[in-house]
mmCIF file of C-alpha atoms in Angstrom:
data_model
loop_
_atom_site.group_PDB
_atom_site.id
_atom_site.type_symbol
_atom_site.label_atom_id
_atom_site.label_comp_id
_atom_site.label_asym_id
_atom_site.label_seq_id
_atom_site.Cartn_x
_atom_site.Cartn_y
_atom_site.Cartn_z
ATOM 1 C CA UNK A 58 149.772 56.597 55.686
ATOM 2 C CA UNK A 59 147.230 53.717 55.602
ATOM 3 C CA UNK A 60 146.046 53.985 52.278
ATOM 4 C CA UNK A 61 142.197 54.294 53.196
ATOM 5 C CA UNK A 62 139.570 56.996 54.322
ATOM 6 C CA UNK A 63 140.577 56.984 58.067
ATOM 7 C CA UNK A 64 136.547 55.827 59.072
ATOM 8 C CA UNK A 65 137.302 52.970 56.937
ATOM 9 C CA UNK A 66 140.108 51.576 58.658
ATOM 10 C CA UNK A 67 139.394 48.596 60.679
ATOM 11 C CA UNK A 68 141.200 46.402 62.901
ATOM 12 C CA UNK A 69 142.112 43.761 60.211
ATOM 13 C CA UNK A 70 143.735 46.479 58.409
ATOM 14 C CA UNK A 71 146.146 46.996 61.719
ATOM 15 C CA UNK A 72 146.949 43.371 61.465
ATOM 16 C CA UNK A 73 148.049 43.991 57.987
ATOM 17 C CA UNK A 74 150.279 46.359 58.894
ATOM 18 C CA UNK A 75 152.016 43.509 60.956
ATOM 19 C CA UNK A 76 151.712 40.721 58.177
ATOM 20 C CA UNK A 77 152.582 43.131 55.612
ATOM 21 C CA UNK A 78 155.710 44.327 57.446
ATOM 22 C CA UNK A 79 154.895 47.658 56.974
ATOM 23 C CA UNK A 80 157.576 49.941 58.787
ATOM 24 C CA UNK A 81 157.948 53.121 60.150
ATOM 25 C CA UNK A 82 158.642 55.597 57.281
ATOM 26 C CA UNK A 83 158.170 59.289 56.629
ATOM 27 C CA UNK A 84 154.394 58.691 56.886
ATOM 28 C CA UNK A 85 153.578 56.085 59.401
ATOM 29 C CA UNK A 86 154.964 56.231 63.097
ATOM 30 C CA UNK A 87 154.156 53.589 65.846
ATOM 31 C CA UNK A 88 153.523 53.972 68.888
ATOM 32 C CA UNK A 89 152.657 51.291 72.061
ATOM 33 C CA UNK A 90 150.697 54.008 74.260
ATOM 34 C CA UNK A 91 150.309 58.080 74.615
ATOM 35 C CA UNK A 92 150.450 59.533 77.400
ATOM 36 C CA UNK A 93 149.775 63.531 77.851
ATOM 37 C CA UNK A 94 150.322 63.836 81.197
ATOM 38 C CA UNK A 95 153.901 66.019 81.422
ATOM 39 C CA UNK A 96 154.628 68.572 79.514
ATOM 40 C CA UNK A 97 157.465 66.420 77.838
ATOM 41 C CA UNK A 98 155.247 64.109 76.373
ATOM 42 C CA UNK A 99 153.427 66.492 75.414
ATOM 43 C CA UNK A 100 155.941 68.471 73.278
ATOM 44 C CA UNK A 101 157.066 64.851 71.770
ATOM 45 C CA UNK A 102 153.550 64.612 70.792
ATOM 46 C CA UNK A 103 153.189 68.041 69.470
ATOM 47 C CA UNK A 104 156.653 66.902 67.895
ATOM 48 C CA UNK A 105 155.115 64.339 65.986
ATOM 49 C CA UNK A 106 151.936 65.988 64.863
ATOM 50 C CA UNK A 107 153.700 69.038 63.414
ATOM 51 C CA UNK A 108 156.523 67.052 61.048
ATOM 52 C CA UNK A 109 153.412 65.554 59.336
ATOM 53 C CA UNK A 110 152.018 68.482 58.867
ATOM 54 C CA UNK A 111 155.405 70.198 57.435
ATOM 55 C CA UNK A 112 156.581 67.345 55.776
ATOM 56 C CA UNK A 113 153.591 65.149 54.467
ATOM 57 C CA UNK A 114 150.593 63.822 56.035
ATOM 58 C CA UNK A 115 151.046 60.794 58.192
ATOM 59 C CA UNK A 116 149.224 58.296 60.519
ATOM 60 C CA UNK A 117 150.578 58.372 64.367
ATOM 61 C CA UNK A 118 149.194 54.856 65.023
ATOM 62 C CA UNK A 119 149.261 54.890 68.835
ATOM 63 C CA UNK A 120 148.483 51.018 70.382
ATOM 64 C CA UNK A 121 151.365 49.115 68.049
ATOM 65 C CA UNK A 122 154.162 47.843 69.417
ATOM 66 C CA UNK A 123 157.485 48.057 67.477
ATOM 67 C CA UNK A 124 161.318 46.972 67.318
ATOM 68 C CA UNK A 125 162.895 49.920 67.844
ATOM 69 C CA UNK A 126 165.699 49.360 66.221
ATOM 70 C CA UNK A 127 164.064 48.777 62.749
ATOM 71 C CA UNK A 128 160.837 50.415 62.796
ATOM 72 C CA UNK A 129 159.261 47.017 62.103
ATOM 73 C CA UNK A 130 155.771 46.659 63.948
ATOM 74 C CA UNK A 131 154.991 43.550 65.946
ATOM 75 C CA UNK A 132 151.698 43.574 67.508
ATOM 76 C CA UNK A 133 148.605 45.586 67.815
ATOM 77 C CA UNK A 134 147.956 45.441 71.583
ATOM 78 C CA UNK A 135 145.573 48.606 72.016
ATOM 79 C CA UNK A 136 145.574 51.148 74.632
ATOM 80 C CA UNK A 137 142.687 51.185 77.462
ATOM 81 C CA UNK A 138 140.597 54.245 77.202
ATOM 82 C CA UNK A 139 137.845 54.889 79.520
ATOM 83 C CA UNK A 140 136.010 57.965 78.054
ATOM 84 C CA UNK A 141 136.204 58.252 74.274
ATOM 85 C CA UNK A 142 135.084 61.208 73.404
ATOM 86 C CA UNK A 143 136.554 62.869 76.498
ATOM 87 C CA UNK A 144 140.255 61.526 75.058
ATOM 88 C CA UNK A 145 139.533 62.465 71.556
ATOM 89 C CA UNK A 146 138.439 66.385 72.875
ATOM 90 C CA UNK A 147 141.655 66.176 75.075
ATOM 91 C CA UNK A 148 144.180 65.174 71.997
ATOM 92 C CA UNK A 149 142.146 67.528 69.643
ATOM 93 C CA UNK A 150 142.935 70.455 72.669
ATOM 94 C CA UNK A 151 146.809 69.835 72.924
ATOM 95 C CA UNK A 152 147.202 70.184 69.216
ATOM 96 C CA UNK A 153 145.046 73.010 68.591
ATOM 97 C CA UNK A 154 146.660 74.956 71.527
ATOM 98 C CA UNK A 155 149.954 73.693 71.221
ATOM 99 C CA UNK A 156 150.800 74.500 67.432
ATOM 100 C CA UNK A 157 150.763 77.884 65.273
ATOM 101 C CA UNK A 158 149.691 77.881 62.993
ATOM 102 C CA UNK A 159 146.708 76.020 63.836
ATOM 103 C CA UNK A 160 146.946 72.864 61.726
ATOM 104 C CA UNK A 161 143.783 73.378 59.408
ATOM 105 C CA UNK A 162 143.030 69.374 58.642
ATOM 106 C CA UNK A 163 143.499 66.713 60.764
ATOM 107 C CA UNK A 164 141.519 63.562 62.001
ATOM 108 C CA UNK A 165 141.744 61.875 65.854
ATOM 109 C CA UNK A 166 140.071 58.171 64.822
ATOM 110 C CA UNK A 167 139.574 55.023 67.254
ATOM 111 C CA UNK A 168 139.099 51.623 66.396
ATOM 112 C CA UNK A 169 137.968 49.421 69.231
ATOM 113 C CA UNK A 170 140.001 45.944 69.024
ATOM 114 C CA UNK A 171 138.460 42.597 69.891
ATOM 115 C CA UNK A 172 140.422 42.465 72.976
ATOM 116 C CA UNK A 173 138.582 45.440 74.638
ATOM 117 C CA UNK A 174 141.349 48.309 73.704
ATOM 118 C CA UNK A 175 141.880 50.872 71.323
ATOM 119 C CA UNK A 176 144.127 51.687 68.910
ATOM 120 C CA UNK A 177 143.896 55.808 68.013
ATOM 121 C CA UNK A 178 144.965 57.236 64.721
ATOM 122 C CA UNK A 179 145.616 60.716 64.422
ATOM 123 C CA UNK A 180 145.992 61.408 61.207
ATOM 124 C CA UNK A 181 147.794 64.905 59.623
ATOM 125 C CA UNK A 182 147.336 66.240 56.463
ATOM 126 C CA UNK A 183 150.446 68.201 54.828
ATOM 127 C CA UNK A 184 149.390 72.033 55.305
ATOM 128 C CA UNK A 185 149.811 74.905 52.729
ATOM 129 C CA UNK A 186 150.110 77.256 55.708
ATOM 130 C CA UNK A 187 152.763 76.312 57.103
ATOM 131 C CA UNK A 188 155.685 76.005 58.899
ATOM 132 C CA UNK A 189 154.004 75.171 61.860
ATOM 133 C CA UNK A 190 155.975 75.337 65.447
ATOM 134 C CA UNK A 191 155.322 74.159 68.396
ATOM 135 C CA UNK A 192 154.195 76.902 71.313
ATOM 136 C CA UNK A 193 153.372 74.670 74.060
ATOM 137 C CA UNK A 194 155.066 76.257 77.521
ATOM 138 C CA UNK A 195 157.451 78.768 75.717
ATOM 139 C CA UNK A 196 158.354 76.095 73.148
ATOM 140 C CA UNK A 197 159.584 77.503 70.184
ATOM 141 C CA UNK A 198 160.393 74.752 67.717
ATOM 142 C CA UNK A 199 159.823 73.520 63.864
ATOM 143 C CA UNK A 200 159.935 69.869 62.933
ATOM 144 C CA UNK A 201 159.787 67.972 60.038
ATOM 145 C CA UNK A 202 160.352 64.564 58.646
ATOM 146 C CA UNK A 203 162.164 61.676 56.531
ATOM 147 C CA UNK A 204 161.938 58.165 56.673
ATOM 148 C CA UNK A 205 163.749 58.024 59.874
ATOM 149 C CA UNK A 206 161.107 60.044 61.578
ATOM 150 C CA UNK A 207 161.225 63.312 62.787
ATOM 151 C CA UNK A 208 163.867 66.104 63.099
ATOM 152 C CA UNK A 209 163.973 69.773 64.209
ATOM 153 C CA UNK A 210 164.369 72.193 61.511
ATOM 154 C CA UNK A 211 167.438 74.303 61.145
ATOM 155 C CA UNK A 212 167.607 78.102 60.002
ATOM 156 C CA UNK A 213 168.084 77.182 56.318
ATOM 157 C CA UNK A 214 164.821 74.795 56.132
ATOM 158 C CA UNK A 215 163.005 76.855 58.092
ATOM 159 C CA UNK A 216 163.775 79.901 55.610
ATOM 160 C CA UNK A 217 162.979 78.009 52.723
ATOM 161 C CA UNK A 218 159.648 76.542 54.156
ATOM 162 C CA UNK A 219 158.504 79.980 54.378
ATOM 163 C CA UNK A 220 159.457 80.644 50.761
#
């Protein structure tokens, strides 16, 4: 997680990310665009959103690019948003309907880059009223993470999550 108030982050501080080779881990993921169009990206999404919560909280930086093989990022190339607010409402909707419990704390955050794009930071806080699954279309699935990202929980974890 970027180590700030997220409506303190800035664009230099995505560049630092880069210079400071700061990789994927257990509470940073990457991510070059988003797109919530299907309902398969939007169960990855939901996915991603939920491990943080069940795990601990994390930044889904979404408008990084990244070597996939290593987690490393290598540029901050933005996404092209044309309403704002409207995108921020429609991210805010798909998590809020799409996980149960509802995830009590989280933040949807833009910066607008130089070169006219956005990067968006949704950022999850670890919940205390948890596990949280994913309910989207008849969906029935827990998630949670490590440092290689994010993995479906099995009977045993999700037994002891609920201890």
């Amino acid at each position: 997680m970027i180590p700030k108030d997220i409506s303190q982050i800035t664009e230099s501080d995505l560049f630092a990310l880069i210079e400071n080779e700061t990789y994927e881990r257990k509470d940073i993921e990457y991510k070059q665009s988003l797109s919530l169009y299907t309902d398969k990206e939007k169960k990855e999404f939901l996915a991603d959103v939920s491990s943080f919560a069940n795990s601990i909280s994390g930044d889904l930086i979404i408008g990084i690019t990244e070597d996939k093989a290593t987690g490393k990022p290598n540029a901050v190339v933005g996404i092209s948003v044309e309403n704002i607010d409207q995108e921020k409402l429609r991210i805010e909707g798909i998590i809020q309907s799409g996980i149960q419990p509802r995830i009590p704390q989280k933040d949807v955050f833009y910066i607008k880059l130089k070169n006219g794009n956005y990067v968006l930071i949704v950022r999850i806080y670890r919940s205390w009223i948890g596990p949280h699954r994913i309910i989207f279309n008849g969906w029935d699935k827990f998630y949670s993470r490590t440092s290689a990202g994010k993995y479906p929980l099995d009977v045993d974890e999700i037994r002891l999550a609920f201890s």
